[in-house]
mmCIF file of C-alpha atoms in Angstrom:
data_model
loop_
_atom_site.group_PDB
_atom_site.id
_atom_site.type_symbol
_atom_site.label_atom_id
_atom_site.label_comp_id
_atom_site.label_asym_id
_atom_site.label_seq_id
_atom_site.Cartn_x
_atom_site.Cartn_y
_atom_site.Cartn_z
ATOM 1 C CA GLN P 1 -11.662 8.977 -109.928
ATOM 2 C CA VAL P 2 -11.752 7.630 -106.398
ATOM 3 C CA GLN P 3 -14.945 5.855 -105.449
ATOM 4 C CA LEU P 4 -15.994 4.159 -102.237
ATOM 5 C CA VAL P 5 -19.429 2.576 -102.388
ATOM 6 C CA GLU P 6 -21.001 1.096 -99.272
ATOM 7 C CA SER P 7 -23.777 -1.452 -99.175
ATOM 8 C CA GLY P 8 -25.435 -3.872 -96.785
ATOM 9 C CA GLY P 9 -27.243 -1.538 -94.406
ATOM 10 C CA GLY P 10 -30.868 -1.862 -93.437
ATOM 11 C CA LEU P 11 -33.391 -2.217 -90.641
ATOM 12 C CA VAL P 12 -32.543 -4.966 -88.180
ATOM 13 C CA GLN P 13 -33.774 -6.086 -84.802
ATOM 14 C CA PRO P 14 -31.604 -5.773 -81.702
ATOM 15 C CA GLY P 15 -29.259 -8.707 -81.312
ATOM 16 C CA LYS P 16 -29.110 -9.449 -85.027
ATOM 17 C CA SER P 17 -26.159 -9.232 -87.402
ATOM 18 C CA LEU P 18 -25.260 -7.514 -90.634
ATOM 19 C CA ARG P 19 -22.319 -7.394 -92.969
ATOM 20 C CA LEU P 20 -21.479 -4.030 -94.472
ATOM 21 C CA SER P 21 -19.422 -3.927 -97.650
ATOM 22 C CA CYS P 22 -17.395 -1.208 -99.318
ATOM 23 C CA ALA P 23 -16.206 -1.416 -102.907
ATOM 24 C CA ALA P 24 -13.185 0.750 -103.702
ATOM 25 C CA SER P 25 -11.845 1.970 -107.016
ATOM 26 C CA GLY P 26 -9.661 4.696 -108.475
ATOM 27 C CA PHE P 27 -6.701 4.384 -106.112
ATOM 28 C CA THR P 28 -4.122 1.814 -105.026
ATOM 29 C CA PHE P 29 -6.372 0.084 -102.547
ATOM 30 C CA SER P 30 -3.734 -2.243 -101.130
ATOM 31 C CA SER P 31 -1.606 0.745 -100.075
ATOM 32 C CA TYR P 32 -4.224 2.403 -97.893
ATOM 33 C CA TRP P 33 -5.618 1.881 -94.451
ATOM 34 C CA MET P 34 -9.374 1.473 -94.590
ATOM 35 C CA TYR P 35 -11.869 2.669 -92.010
ATOM 36 C CA TRP P 36 -15.483 2.482 -90.974
ATOM 37 C CA VAL P 37 -16.927 5.604 -89.398
ATOM 38 C CA ARG P 38 -20.499 6.177 -88.260
ATOM 39 C CA GLN P 39 -22.679 9.168 -87.630
ATOM 40 C CA ALA P 40 -25.810 8.984 -85.532
ATOM 41 C CA PRO P 41 -28.527 11.640 -85.800
ATOM 42 C CA GLY P 42 -27.437 14.844 -84.108
ATOM 43 C CA LYS P 43 -23.952 13.521 -83.356
ATOM 44 C CA GLU P 44 -20.498 13.930 -84.844
ATOM 45 C CA ARG P 45 -18.863 11.286 -86.964
ATOM 46 C CA GLU P 46 -17.339 8.562 -84.804
ATOM 47 C CA PHE P 47 -14.452 6.206 -85.563
ATOM 48 C CA VAL P 48 -15.639 2.597 -85.554
ATOM 49 C CA ALA P 49 -12.903 0.363 -86.978
ATOM 50 C CA ALA P 50 -9.693 0.371 -88.979
ATOM 51 C CA VAL P 51 -7.719 -2.193 -90.927
ATOM 52 C CA SER P 52 -4.154 -1.822 -92.154
ATOM 53 C CA SER P 53 -3.231 -1.941 -95.821
ATOM 54 C CA SER P 54 -2.221 -5.606 -95.578
ATOM 55 C CA GLY P 55 -5.109 -6.544 -93.332
ATOM 56 C CA SER P 56 -2.815 -7.747 -90.577
ATOM 57 C CA SER P 57 -3.644 -5.004 -88.072
ATOM 58 C CA THR P 58 -7.005 -3.741 -86.832
ATOM 59 C CA ASP P 59 -8.343 -1.152 -84.399
ATOM 60 C CA TYR P 60 -11.796 -0.802 -82.889
ATOM 61 C CA ALA P 61 -13.711 1.756 -80.915
ATOM 62 C CA ASP P 62 -14.341 0.569 -77.362
ATOM 63 C CA SER P 63 -18.077 0.680 -77.999
ATOM 64 C CA VAL P 64 -17.877 -2.021 -80.686
ATOM 65 C CA LYS P 65 -15.019 -4.252 -79.532
ATOM 66 C CA GLY P 66 -16.026 -7.880 -79.485
ATOM 67 C CA ARG P 67 -19.110 -7.235 -81.620
ATOM 68 C CA PHE P 68 -17.732 -5.749 -84.849
ATOM 69 C CA SER P 69 -15.039 -7.163 -87.096
ATOM 70 C CA ILE P 70 -13.305 -5.358 -89.963
ATOM 71 C CA TYR P 71 -11.495 -7.184 -92.729
ATOM 72 C CA ARG P 72 -10.484 -6.638 -96.317
ATOM 73 C CA ASP P 73 -9.904 -8.470 -99.568
ATOM 74 C CA ASN P 74 -7.171 -6.697 -101.515
ATOM 75 C CA ALA P 75 -7.686 -8.936 -104.541
ATOM 76 C CA LYS P 76 -11.242 -7.613 -104.839
ATOM 77 C CA ASN P 77 -10.676 -4.061 -103.549
ATOM 78 C CA MET P 78 -13.267 -4.667 -100.853
ATOM 79 C CA VAL P 79 -13.488 -3.908 -97.160
ATOM 80 C CA TYR P 80 -16.123 -5.340 -94.860
ATOM 81 C CA LEU P 81 -17.579 -4.702 -91.439
ATOM 82 C CA GLN P 82 -19.230 -7.683 -89.802
ATOM 83 C CA VAL P 83 -21.525 -6.394 -87.095
ATOM 84 C CA LYS P 84 -23.049 -8.668 -84.487
ATOM 85 C CA SER P 85 -25.255 -8.279 -81.420
ATOM 86 C CA LEU P 86 -26.577 -5.002 -82.743
ATOM 87 C CA LYS P 87 -27.952 -2.481 -80.272
ATOM 88 C CA PRO P 88 -30.306 0.464 -80.844
ATOM 89 C CA GLU P 89 -27.378 2.781 -80.132
ATOM 90 C CA ASP P 90 -25.602 1.359 -83.186
ATOM 91 C CA THR P 91 -28.183 3.121 -85.349
ATOM 92 C CA ALA P 92 -26.263 5.455 -87.662
ATOM 93 C CA ILE P 93 -25.082 6.066 -91.170
ATOM 94 C CA TYR P 94 -21.974 3.966 -91.661
ATOM 95 C CA TYR P 95 -19.266 5.369 -93.912
ATOM 96 C CA CYS P 96 -16.297 3.702 -95.502
ATOM 97 C CA ALA P 97 -13.161 5.843 -95.695
ATOM 98 C CA SER P 98 -9.499 5.531 -96.613
ATOM 99 C CA GLY P 99 -6.243 7.091 -95.549
ATOM 100 C CA PRO P 100 -2.525 6.618 -96.138
ATOM 101 C CA ARG P 101 -1.666 5.922 -92.505
ATOM 102 C CA ARG P 102 -3.123 4.698 -89.248
ATOM 103 C CA SER P 103 -5.358 7.231 -87.543
ATOM 104 C CA LEU P 104 -8.307 7.033 -85.183
ATOM 105 C CA TYR P 105 -9.455 10.514 -86.215
ATOM 106 C CA PRO P 106 -11.897 10.796 -89.120
ATOM 107 C CA TRP P 107 -10.614 14.211 -90.115
ATOM 108 C CA ASP P 108 -7.395 12.510 -91.217
ATOM 109 C CA TYR P 109 -9.113 10.371 -93.832
ATOM 110 C CA ASP P 110 -8.748 11.258 -97.493
ATOM 111 C CA TYR P 111 -11.657 9.605 -99.264
ATOM 112 C CA TRP P 112 -15.208 8.844 -98.183
ATOM 113 C CA GLY P 113 -18.157 6.896 -99.460
ATOM 114 C CA GLN P 114 -21.749 8.098 -99.401
ATOM 115 C CA GLY P 115 -22.708 5.942 -96.447
ATOM 116 C CA THR P 116 -25.216 3.194 -95.748
ATOM 117 C CA GLN P 117 -27.956 3.494 -93.133
ATOM 118 C CA VAL P 118 -28.146 0.967 -90.323
ATOM 119 C CA THR P 119 -31.230 1.147 -88.125
ATOM 120 C CA VAL P 120 -31.543 -1.132 -85.126
ATOM 121 C CA SER P 121 -35.081 -1.307 -83.845
ATOM 122 C CA SER P 122 -37.664 -3.834 -82.773
#
């Protein structure tokens, strides 16, 4: 069955960096767009970043442009989110998701992981 398993979250100080990872299995990974979505306490899920099936195209939410970078390794069925210059407002559960086409709307995504918590605090 389809599985998306995130890892790499944790408690970090403002200004620090993290790399989130997502391991995918059970579907043709190289045929799907991959996404990172986050949900802060009391808020709706928010699109963060997207990468095309080949990895050649990316999209970012305005709030993370220049600080976050999404990339994938189709040989390993992995997608990553490099996050830099973290801010307290980046605190959220970060989810990995997949979909067959480009979309900036989380409700369009087919498969979801369980999420990894990122907490930014001094």
